[in-house]
Tab-separated table of C-alpha atoms and ligand atoms in Angstrom:
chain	number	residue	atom	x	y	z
A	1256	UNK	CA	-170.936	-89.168	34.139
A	1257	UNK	CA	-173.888	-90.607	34.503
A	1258	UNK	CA	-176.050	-90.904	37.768
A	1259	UNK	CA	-174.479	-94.378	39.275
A	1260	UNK	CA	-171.175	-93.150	38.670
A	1261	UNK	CA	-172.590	-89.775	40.314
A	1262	UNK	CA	-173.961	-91.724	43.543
A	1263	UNK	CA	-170.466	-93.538	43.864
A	1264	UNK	CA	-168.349	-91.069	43.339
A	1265	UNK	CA	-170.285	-88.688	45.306
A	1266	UNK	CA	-170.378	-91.438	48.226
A	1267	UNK	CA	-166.389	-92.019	48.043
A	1268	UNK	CA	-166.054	-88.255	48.119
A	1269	UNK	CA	-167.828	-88.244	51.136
A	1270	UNK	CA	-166.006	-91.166	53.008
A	1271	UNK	CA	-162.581	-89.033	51.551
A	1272	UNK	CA	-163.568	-85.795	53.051
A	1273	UNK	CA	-164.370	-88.144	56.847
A	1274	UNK	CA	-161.590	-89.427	56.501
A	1275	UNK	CA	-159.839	-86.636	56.271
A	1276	UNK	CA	-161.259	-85.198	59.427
A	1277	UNK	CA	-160.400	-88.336	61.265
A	1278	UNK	CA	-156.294	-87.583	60.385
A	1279	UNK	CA	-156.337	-84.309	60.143
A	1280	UNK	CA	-154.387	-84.271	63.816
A	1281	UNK	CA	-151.754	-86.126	62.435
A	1282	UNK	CA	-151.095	-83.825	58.733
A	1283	UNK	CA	-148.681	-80.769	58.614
A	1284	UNK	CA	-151.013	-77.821	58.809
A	1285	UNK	CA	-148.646	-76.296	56.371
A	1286	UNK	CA	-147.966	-77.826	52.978
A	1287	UNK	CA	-144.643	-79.325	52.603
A	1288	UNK	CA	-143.968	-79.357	49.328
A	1289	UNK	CA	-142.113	-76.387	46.896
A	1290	UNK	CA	-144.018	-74.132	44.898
A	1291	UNK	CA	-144.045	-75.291	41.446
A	1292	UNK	CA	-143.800	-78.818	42.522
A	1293	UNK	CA	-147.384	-79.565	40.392
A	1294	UNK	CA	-145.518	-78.836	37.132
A	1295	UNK	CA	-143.826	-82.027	37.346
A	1296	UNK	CA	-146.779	-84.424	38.705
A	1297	UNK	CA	-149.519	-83.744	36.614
A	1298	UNK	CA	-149.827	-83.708	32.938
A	1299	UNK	CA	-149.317	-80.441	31.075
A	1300	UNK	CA	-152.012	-81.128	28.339
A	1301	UNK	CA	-155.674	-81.762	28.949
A	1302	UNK	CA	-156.421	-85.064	28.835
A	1303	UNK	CA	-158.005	-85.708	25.141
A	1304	UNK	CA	-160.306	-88.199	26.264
A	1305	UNK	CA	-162.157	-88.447	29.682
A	1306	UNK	CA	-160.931	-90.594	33.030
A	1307	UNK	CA	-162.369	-92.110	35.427
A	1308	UNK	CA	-163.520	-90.364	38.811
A	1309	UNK	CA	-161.160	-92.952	40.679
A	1310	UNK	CA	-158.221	-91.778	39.219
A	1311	UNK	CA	-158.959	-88.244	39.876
A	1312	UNK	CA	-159.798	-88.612	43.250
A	1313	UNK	CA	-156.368	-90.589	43.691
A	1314	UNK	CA	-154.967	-88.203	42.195
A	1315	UNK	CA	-156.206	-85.340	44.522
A	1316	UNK	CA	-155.394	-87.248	47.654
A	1317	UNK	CA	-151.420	-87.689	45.399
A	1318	UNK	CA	-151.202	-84.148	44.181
A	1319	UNK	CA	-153.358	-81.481	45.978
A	1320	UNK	CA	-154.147	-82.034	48.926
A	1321	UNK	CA	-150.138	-82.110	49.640
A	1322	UNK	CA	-150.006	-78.566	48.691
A	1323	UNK	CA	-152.919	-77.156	51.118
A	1324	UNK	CA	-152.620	-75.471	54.062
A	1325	UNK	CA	-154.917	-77.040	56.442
A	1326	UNK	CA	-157.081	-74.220	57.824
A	1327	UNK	CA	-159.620	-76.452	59.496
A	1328	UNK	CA	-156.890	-78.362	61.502
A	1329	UNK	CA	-156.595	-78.014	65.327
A	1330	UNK	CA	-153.238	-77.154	65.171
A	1331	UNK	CA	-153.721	-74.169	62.174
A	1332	UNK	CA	-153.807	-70.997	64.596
A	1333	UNK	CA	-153.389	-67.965	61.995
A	1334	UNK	CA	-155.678	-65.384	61.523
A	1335	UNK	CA	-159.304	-65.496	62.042
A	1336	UNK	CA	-160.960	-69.266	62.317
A	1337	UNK	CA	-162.284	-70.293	58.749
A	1338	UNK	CA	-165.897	-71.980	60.274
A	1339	UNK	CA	-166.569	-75.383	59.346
A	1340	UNK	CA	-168.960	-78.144	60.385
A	1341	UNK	CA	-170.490	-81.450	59.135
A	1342	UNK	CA	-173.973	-79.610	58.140
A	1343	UNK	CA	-172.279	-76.738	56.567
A	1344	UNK	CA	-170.305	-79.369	54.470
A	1345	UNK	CA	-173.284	-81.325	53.284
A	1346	UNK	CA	-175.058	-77.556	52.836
A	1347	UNK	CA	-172.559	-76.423	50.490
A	1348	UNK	CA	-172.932	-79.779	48.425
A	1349	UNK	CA	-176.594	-79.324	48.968
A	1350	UNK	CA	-176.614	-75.905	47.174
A	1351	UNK	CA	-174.265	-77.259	44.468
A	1352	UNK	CA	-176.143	-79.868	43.723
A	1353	UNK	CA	-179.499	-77.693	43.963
A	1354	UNK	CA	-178.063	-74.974	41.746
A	1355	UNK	CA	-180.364	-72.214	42.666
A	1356	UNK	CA	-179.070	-68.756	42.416
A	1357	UNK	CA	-179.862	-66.349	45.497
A	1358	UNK	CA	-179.732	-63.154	46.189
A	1359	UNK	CA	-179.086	-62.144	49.494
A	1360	UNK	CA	-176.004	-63.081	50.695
A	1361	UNK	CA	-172.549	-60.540	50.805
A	1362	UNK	CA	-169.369	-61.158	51.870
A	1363	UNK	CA	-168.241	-58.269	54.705
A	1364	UNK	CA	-166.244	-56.233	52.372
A	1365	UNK	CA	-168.855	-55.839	50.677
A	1366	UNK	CA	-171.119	-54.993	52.847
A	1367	UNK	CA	-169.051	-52.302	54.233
A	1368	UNK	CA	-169.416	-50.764	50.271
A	1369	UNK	CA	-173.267	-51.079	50.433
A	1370	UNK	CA	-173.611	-49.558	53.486
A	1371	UNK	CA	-171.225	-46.552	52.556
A	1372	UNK	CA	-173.017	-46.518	49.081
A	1373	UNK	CA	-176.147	-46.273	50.912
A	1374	UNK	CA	-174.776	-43.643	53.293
A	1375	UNK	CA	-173.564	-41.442	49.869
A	1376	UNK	CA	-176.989	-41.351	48.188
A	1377	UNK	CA	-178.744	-40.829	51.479
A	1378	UNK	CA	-177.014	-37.839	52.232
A	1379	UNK	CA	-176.764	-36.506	48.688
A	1380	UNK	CA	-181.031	-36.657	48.510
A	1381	UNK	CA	-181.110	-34.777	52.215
A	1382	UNK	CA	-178.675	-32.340	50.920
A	1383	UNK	CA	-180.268	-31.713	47.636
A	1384	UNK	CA	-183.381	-30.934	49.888
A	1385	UNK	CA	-181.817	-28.424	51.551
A	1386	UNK	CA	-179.613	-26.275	48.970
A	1387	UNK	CA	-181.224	-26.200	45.656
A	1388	UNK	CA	-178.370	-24.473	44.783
A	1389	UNK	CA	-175.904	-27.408	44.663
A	1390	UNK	CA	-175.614	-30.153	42.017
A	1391	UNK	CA	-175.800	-33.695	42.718
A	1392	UNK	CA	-172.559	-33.836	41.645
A	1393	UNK	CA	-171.015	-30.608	43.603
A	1394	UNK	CA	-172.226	-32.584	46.710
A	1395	UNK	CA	-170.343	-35.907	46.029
A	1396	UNK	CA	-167.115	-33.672	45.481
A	1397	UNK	CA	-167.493	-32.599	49.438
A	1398	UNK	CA	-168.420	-36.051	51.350
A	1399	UNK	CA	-166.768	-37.252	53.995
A	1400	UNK	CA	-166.719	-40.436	55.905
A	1401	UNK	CA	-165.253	-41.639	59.017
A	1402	UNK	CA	-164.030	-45.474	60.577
A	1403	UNK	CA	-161.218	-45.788	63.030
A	1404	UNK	CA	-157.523	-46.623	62.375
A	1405	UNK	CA	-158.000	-50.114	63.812
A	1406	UNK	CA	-160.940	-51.036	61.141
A	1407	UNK	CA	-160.475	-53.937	58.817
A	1408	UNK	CA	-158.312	-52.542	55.272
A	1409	UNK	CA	-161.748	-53.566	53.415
A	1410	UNK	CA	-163.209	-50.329	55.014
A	1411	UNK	CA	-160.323	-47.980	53.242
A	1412	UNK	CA	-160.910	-49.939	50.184
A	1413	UNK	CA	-164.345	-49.319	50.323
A	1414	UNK	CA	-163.920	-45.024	50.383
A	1415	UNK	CA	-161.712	-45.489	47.455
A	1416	UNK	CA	-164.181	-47.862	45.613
A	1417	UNK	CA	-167.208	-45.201	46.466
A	1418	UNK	CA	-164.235	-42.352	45.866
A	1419	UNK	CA	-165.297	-40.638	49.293
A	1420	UNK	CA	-162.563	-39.282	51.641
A	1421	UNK	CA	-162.192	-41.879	54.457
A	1422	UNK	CA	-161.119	-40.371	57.464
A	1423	UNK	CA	-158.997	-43.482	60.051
A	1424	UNK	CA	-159.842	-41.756	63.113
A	1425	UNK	CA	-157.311	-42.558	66.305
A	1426	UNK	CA	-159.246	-44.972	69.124
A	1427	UNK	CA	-158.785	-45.034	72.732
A	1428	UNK	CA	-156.251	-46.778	74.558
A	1429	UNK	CA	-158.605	-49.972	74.242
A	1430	UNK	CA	-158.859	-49.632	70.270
A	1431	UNK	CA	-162.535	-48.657	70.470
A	1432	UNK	CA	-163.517	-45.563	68.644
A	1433	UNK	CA	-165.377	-43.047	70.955
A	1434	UNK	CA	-168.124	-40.085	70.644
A	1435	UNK	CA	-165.566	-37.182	71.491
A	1436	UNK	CA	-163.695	-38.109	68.559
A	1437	UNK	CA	-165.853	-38.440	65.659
A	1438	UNK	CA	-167.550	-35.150	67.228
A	1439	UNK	CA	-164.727	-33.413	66.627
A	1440	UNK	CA	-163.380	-34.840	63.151
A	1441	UNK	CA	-166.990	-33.815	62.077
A	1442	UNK	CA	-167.189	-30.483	63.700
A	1443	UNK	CA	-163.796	-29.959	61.635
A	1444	UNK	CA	-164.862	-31.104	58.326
A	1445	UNK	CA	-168.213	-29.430	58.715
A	1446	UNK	CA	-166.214	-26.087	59.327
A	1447	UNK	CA	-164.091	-26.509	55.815
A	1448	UNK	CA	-167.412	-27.040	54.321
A	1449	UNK	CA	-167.715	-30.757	54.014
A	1450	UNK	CA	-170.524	-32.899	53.825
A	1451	UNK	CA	-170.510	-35.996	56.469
A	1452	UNK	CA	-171.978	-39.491	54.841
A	1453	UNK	CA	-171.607	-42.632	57.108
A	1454	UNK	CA	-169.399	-44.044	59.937
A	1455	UNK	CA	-168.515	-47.253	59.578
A	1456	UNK	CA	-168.211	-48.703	63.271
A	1457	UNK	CA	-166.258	-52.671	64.032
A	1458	UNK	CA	-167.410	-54.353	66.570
A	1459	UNK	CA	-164.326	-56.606	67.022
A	1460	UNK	CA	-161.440	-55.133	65.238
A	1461	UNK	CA	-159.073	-57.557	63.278
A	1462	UNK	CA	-156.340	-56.671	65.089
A	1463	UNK	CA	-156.746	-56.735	68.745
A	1464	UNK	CA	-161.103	-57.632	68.378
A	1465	UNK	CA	-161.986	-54.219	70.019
A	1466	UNK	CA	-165.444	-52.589	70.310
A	1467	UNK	CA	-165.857	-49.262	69.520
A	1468	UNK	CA	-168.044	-47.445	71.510
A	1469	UNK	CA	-171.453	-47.852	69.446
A	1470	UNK	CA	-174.125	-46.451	71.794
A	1471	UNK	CA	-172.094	-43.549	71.523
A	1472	UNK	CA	-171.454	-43.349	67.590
A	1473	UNK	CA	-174.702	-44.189	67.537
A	1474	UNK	CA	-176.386	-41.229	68.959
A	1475	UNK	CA	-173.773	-38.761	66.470
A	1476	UNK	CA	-175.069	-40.578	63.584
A	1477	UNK	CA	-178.824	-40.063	64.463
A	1478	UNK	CA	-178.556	-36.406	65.152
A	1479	UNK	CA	-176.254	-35.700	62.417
A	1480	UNK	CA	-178.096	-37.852	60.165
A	1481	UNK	CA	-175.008	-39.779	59.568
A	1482	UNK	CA	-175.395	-43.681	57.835
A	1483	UNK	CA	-174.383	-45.868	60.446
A	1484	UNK	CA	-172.578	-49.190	59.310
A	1485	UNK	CA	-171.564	-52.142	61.827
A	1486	UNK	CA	-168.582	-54.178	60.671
A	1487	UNK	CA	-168.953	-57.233	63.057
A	1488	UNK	CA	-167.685	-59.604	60.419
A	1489	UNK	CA	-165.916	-61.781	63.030
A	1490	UNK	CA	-167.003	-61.188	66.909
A	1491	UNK	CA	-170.912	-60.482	65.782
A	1492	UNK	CA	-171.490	-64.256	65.936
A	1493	UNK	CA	-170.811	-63.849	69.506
A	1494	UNK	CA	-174.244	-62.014	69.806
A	1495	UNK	CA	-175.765	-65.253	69.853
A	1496	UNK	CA	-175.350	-65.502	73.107
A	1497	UNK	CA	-176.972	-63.155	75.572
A	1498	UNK	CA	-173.933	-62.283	77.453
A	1499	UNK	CA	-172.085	-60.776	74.910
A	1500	UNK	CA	-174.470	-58.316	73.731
A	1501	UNK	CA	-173.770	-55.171	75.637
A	1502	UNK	CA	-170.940	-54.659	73.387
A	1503	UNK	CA	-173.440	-53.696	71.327
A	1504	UNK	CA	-175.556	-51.449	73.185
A	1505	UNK	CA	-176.653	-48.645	70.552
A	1506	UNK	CA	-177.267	-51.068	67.786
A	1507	UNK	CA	-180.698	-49.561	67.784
A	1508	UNK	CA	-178.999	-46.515	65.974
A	1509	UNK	CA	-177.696	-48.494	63.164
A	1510	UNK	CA	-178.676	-48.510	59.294
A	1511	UNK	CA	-177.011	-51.784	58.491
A	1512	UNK	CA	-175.094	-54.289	60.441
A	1513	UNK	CA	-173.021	-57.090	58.564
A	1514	UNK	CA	-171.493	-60.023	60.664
A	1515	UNK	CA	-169.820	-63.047	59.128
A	1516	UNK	CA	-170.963	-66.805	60.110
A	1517	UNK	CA	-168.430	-67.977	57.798
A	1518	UNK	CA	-165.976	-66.766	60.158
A	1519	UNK	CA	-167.056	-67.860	63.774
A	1520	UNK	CA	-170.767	-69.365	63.011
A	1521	UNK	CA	-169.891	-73.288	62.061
A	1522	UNK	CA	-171.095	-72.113	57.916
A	1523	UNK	CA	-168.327	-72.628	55.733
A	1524	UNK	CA	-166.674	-70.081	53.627
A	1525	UNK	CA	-168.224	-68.114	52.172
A	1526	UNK	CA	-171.289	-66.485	53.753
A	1527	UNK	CA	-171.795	-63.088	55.080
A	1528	UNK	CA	-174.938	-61.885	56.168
A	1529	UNK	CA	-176.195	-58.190	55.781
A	1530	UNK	CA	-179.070	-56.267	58.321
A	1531	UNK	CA	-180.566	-53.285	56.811
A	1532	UNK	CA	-182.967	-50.970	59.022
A	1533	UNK	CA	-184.881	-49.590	55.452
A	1534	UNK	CA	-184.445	-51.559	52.827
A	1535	UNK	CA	-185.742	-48.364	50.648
A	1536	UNK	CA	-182.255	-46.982	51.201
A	1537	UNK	CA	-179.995	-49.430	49.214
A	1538	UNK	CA	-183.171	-49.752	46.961
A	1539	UNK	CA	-182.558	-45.730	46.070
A	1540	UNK	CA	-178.789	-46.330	46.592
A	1541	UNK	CA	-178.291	-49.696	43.836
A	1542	UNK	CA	-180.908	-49.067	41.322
A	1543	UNK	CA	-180.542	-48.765	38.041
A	1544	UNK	CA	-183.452	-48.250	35.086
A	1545	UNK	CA	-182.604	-51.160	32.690
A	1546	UNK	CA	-183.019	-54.151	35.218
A	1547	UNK	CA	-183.637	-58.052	33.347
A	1548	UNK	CA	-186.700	-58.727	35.798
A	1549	UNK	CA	-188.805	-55.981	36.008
A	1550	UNK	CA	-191.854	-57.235	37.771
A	1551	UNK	CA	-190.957	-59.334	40.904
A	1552	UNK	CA	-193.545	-61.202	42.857
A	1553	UNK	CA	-191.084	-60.554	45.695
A	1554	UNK	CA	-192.573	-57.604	47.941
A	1555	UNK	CA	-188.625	-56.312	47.432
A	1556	UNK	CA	-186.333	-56.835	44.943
A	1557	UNK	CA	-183.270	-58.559	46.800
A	1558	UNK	CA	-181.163	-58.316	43.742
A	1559	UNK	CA	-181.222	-54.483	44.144
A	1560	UNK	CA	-179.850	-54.472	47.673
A	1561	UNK	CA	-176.240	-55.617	46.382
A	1562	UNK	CA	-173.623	-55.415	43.466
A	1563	UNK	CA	-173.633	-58.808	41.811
A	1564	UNK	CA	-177.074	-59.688	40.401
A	1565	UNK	CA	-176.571	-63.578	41.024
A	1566	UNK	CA	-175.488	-65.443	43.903
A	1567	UNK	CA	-174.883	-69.330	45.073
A	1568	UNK	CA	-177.489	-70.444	47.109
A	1569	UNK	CA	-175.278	-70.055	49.875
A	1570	UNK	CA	-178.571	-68.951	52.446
A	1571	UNK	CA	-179.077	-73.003	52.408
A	1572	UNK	CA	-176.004	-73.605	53.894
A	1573	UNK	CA	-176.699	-71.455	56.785
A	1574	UNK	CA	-179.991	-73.115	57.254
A	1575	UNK	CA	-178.224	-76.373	57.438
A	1576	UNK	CA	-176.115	-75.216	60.341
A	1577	UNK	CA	-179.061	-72.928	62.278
A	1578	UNK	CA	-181.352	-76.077	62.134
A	1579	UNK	CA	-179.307	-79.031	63.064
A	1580	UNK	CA	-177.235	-77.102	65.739
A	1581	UNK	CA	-180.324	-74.949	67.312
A	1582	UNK	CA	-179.671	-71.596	68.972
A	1583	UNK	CA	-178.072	-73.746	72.024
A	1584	UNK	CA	-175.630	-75.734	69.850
A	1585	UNK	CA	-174.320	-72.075	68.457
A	1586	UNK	CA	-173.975	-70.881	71.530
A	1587	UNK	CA	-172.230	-73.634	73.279
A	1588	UNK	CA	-169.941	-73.435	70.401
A	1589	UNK	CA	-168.884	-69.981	70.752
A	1590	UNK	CA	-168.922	-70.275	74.677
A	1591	UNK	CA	-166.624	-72.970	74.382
A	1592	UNK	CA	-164.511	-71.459	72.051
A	1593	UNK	CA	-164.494	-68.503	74.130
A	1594	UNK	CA	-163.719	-70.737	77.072
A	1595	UNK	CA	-160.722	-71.906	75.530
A	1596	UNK	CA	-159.119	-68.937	74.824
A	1597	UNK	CA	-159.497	-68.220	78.382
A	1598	UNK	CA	-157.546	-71.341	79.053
A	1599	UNK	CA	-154.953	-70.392	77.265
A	1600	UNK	CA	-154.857	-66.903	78.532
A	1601	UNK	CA	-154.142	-68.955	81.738
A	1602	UNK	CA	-151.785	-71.351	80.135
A	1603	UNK	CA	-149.982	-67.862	79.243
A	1604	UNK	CA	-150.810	-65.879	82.122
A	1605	UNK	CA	-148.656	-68.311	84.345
A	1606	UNK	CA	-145.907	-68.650	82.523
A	1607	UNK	CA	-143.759	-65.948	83.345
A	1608	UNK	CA	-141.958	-65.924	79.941
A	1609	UNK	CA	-144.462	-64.067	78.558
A	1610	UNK	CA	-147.706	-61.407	78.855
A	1611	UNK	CA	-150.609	-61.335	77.525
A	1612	UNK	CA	-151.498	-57.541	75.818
A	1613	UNK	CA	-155.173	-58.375	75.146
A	1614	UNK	CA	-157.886	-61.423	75.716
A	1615	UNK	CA	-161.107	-60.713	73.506
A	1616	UNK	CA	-163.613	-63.423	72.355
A	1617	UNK	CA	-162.060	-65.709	70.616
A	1618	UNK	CA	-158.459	-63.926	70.686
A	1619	UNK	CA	-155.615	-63.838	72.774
A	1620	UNK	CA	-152.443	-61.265	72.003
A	1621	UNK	CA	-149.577	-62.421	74.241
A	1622	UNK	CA	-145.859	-61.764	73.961
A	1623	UNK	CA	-142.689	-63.129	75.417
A	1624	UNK	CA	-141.307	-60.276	77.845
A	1625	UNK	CA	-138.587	-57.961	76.543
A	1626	UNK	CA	-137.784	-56.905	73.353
A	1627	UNK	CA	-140.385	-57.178	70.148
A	1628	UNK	CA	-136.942	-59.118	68.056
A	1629	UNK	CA	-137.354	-61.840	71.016
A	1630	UNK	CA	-141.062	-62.455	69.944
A	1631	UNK	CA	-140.081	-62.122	66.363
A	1632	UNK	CA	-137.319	-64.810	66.905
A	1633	UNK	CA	-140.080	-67.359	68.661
A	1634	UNK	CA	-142.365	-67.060	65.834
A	1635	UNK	CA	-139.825	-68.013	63.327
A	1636	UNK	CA	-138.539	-70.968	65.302
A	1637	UNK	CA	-141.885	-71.943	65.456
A	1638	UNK	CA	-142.412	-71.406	61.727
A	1639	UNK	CA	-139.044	-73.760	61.395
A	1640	UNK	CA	-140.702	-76.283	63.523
A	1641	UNK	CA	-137.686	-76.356	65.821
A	1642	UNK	CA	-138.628	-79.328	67.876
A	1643	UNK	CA	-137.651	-78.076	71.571
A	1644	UNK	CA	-139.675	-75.031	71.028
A	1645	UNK	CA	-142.722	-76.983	70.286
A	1646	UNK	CA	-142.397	-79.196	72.456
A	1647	UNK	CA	-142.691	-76.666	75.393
A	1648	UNK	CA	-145.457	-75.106	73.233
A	1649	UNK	CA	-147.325	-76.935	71.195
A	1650	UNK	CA	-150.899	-77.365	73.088
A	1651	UNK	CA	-153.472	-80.346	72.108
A	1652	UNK	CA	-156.427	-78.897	71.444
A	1653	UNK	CA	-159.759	-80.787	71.347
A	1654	UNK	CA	-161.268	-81.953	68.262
A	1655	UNK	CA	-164.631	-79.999	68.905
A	1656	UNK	CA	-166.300	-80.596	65.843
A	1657	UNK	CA	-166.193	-84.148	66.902
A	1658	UNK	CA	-167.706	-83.400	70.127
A	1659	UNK	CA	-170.607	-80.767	69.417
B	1707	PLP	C1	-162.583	-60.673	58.244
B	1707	PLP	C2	-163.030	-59.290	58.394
B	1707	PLP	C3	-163.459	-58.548	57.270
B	1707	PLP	C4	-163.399	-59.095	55.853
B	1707	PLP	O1	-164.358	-60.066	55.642
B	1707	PLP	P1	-164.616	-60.689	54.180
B	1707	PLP	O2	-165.874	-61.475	54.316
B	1707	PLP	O3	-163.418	-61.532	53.882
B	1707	PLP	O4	-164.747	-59.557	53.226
B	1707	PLP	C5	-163.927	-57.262	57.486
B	1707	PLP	N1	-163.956	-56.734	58.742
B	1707	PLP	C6	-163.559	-57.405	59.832
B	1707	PLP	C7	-163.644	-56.766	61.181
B	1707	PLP	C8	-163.078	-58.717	59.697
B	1707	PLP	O5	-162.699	-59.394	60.793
C-alpha cells in the first residue's frame, strides 16, 4: 500500500467507524449470527495475491462486524463500561501509526502482581535484616498475604502467580474490608510463625463496587510494615472529582495504587495506570543483571518497574483524552454517569416490582421481589428478547458521547 492508498483508506476507515457511531442505536448489541458462521463466508485459503482495501473493508462491514457484540452501544449494559471516546479513538490510531514502544503502562491485573511482587521482596530484605539465621528462601516458604473475599479473581491469581498464600478475608455487611479483621488474620498467622507481605485493598469491588475501609488498612500496613496495594481499577476514576475522594481517606498509607481509565476514564481499552510511593521498591523487586539497555538517560529505568519489557505507546492515548476533555470534561463525565445511575435507581426504586440491594458509582444491583428463580427467569426473557418484557423495560439512554 502505498501512501495515497494509505490517506484514503485511512479516511474511509474513519467515515466507517462515524458512521458506525451514528447507528449504533439501531444494531443488536448482541451478534446474531451462529458460531462458526465465518467458515462459510470467507475464503479458507489466504488470498495468493493482494486485494484491494475496498474490498476488505466491505467485507468487514459483510462479515465481522455481524459477529461483534457491541460493547460501546447504549443499550450493552453487562459488566463494567469498556471507555470509549472520539480522542481516545484517534489516540489509539495515533500511537499505531507513531509506533513508539513505552514503558509505563499495566493493565490492573497486573498491577495487583507488581505490587504483591514488590510487597514479597520488601519484606524478605526487612526480614533478612532481622534473623540472619533464615535463608532468603526459608522466608518465601512462610509469607502471607491478605485481600478480601469480594476482591477482583485477578488478586487470587496474582498469590498463585507470586506462589504466596492469599488469605480472602470476610468484609462487613457493606463488602468493605475493615481494620479488626486483617488485625486478627495477622495476629493469627504471626502466631503459627508466618511472615505477613502486602494487603491488597479494592476500592470499588467488582461485584457490588464497595470500599474497603483504607484509612484503616492503611494504618495496619504502616505499623506492621505491610505493602499496601490499591485495586481501584474501576471506581478510582471517580477520584477525579473532589466529592468522591473520602472513599479514599488513608491513601497516604499506600505503596502503589492502580486505577483503570480504560474502564470509566473515556481511554479506550487497554490502559491501566500504576502509582508507586518508591519507585526503588519494584526497582529491587523486577531487576534482573543481564538487562539489553544498561545505561539509561532516564533518571529511572521504567522498563524495570513491570513484567513485559515493551509496551504500545498507549500513554498517548491517555493524553489525547486528558487534553481535549480537561479535568472538567472528566468530571462532568463521571458525574453524569453517576447521575444516571441515580436515575435509574429511581426508575427502580418506584417500581414496586422490584428493590434495589446496592447503588454505588456507576452501579446499581436491583432485584425483582421474591424468589432469586423470579430474577433468574427476567434475565433470560430479557436475554430472549421477549418483546413485552422489553417493552416495559427497555430504557433510552442518551447518546453521551455525542453530547460531551
Ligand atoms: C476490572 C477489574 C480488574 C481487572 O482489570 P484488568 O485491567 O482487566 O486486568 C481488577 N480489579 C477490579 C476491582 C476490577 O474492577
Amino acid at each position: 500500500m502505498n501512501i495515497e492508498e494509505f490517506r484514503e483508506f485511512g479516511k474511509a476507515s474513519v467515515d466507517y467507524i462515524a458512521d458506525y457511531f451514528e447507528n449504533i442505536r439501531k444494531i443488536e448489541v448482541i451478534s446474531q449470527v451462529e458460531p462458526g458462521y465465518l467458515k462459510n463466508d470467507l475464503s479458507e485459503k489466504a488470498p495468493l495475491t493482494g486485494e484491494p482495501w475496498q474490498d476488505v473493508l466491505q467485507d468487514v462491514d459483510k462479515f465481522i462486524v455481524p459477529g461483534l457484540t457491541h460493547w460501546h452501544s447504549p443499550h450493552f449494559h453487562a459488566y463494567f463500561p469498556t471507555a470509549n471516546s472520539f480522542p481516545g479513538i484517534v489516540g489509539e490510531l495515533f500511537l499505531s501509526g507513531l509506533g513508539s514502544l513505552s514503558k509505563d503502562w499495566n493493565a490492573a491485573s497486573e498491577s495487583t502482581l507488581v505490587g504483591l511482587l514488590c510487597g514479597i521482596q520488601r519484606t524478605v530484605r526487612n526480614t533478612l535484616k532481622l534473623n540472619l539465621h533464615l535463608t532468603k528462601e526459608q522466608i518465601k516458604g512462610k509469607l502471607v498475604a491478605y485481600t478480601s473475599k469480594e476482591s477482583n479473581s485477578s488478586v487470587e491469581k496474582a498469590g498463585l502467580l507470586a506462589s504466596v498464600a492469599m488469605r480472602l478475608l470476610p468484609t462487613d455487611e457493606n463488602g468493605s474490608l475493615r481494620g479488626n479483621i486483617l488485625l486478627d488474620a495477622i495476629k493469627r498467622d504471626k502466631e503459627a510463625g508466618l511472615i505477613p507481605c502486602c494487603v491488597v485493598a479494592t476500592l470499588g469491588t467488582t461485584g457490588t463496587c464497595a470500599f474497603d475501609n483504607l484509612e484503616e488498612l492503611g494504618e495496619i500496613c504502616n505499623k506492621e510494615d505491610i505493602w499496601l496495594h490499591v485495586d481501584a481499577a474501576y471506581a478510582g476514576a471517580a477520584f477525579a472529582c473532589p466529592e468522591y475522594r473520602y472513599l479514599m481517606k488513608g491513601v497516604q498509607y499506600t505503596d502503589s495504587f492502580n486505577f483503570n481509565p480504560h474502564k470509566w476514564m473515556l481511554v479506550n481499552s487497554d490502559c491501566s495506570a500504576l502509582w508507586l510511593k518508591n519507585t526503588k521498591d519494584v526497582e529491587e523487586a523486577l531487576k534482573v543483571k543481564s538487562t539489553l539497555s544498561k545505561s539509561s538517560s532516564f533518571e529511572h529505568d521504567i522498563h524495570q518497574w513491570q513484567i513485559p519489557s515493551s509496551r504500545r505507546f498507549r500513554a498517548l492515548k491517555l493524553w489525547f483524552v486528558i487534553r481535549i476533555y480537561g479535568v472538567e470534561g472528566i468530571q462532568k463525565h463521571i458525574r453524569h454517569q453517576i447521575s444516571l445511575a441515580k436515575y435509574f435507581e429511581h426508575l427502580a426504586r418506584s417500581d414496586d416490582r422490584f428493590e434495589v440491594c446496592i447503588s454505588s458509582m456507576g452501579l446499581v444491583c436491583f432485584r425483582l421481589k421474591g424468589e432469586d428463580r423470579l430474577t433468574q427467569d427476567l434475565l433470560d426473557k430479557i436475554f430472549k428478547k421477549e418483546e413485552d418484557i422489553l417493552d416495559a423495560l427497555l430504557l433510552q439512554r442518551k447518546n453521551w458521547w455525542l453530547d460531551l
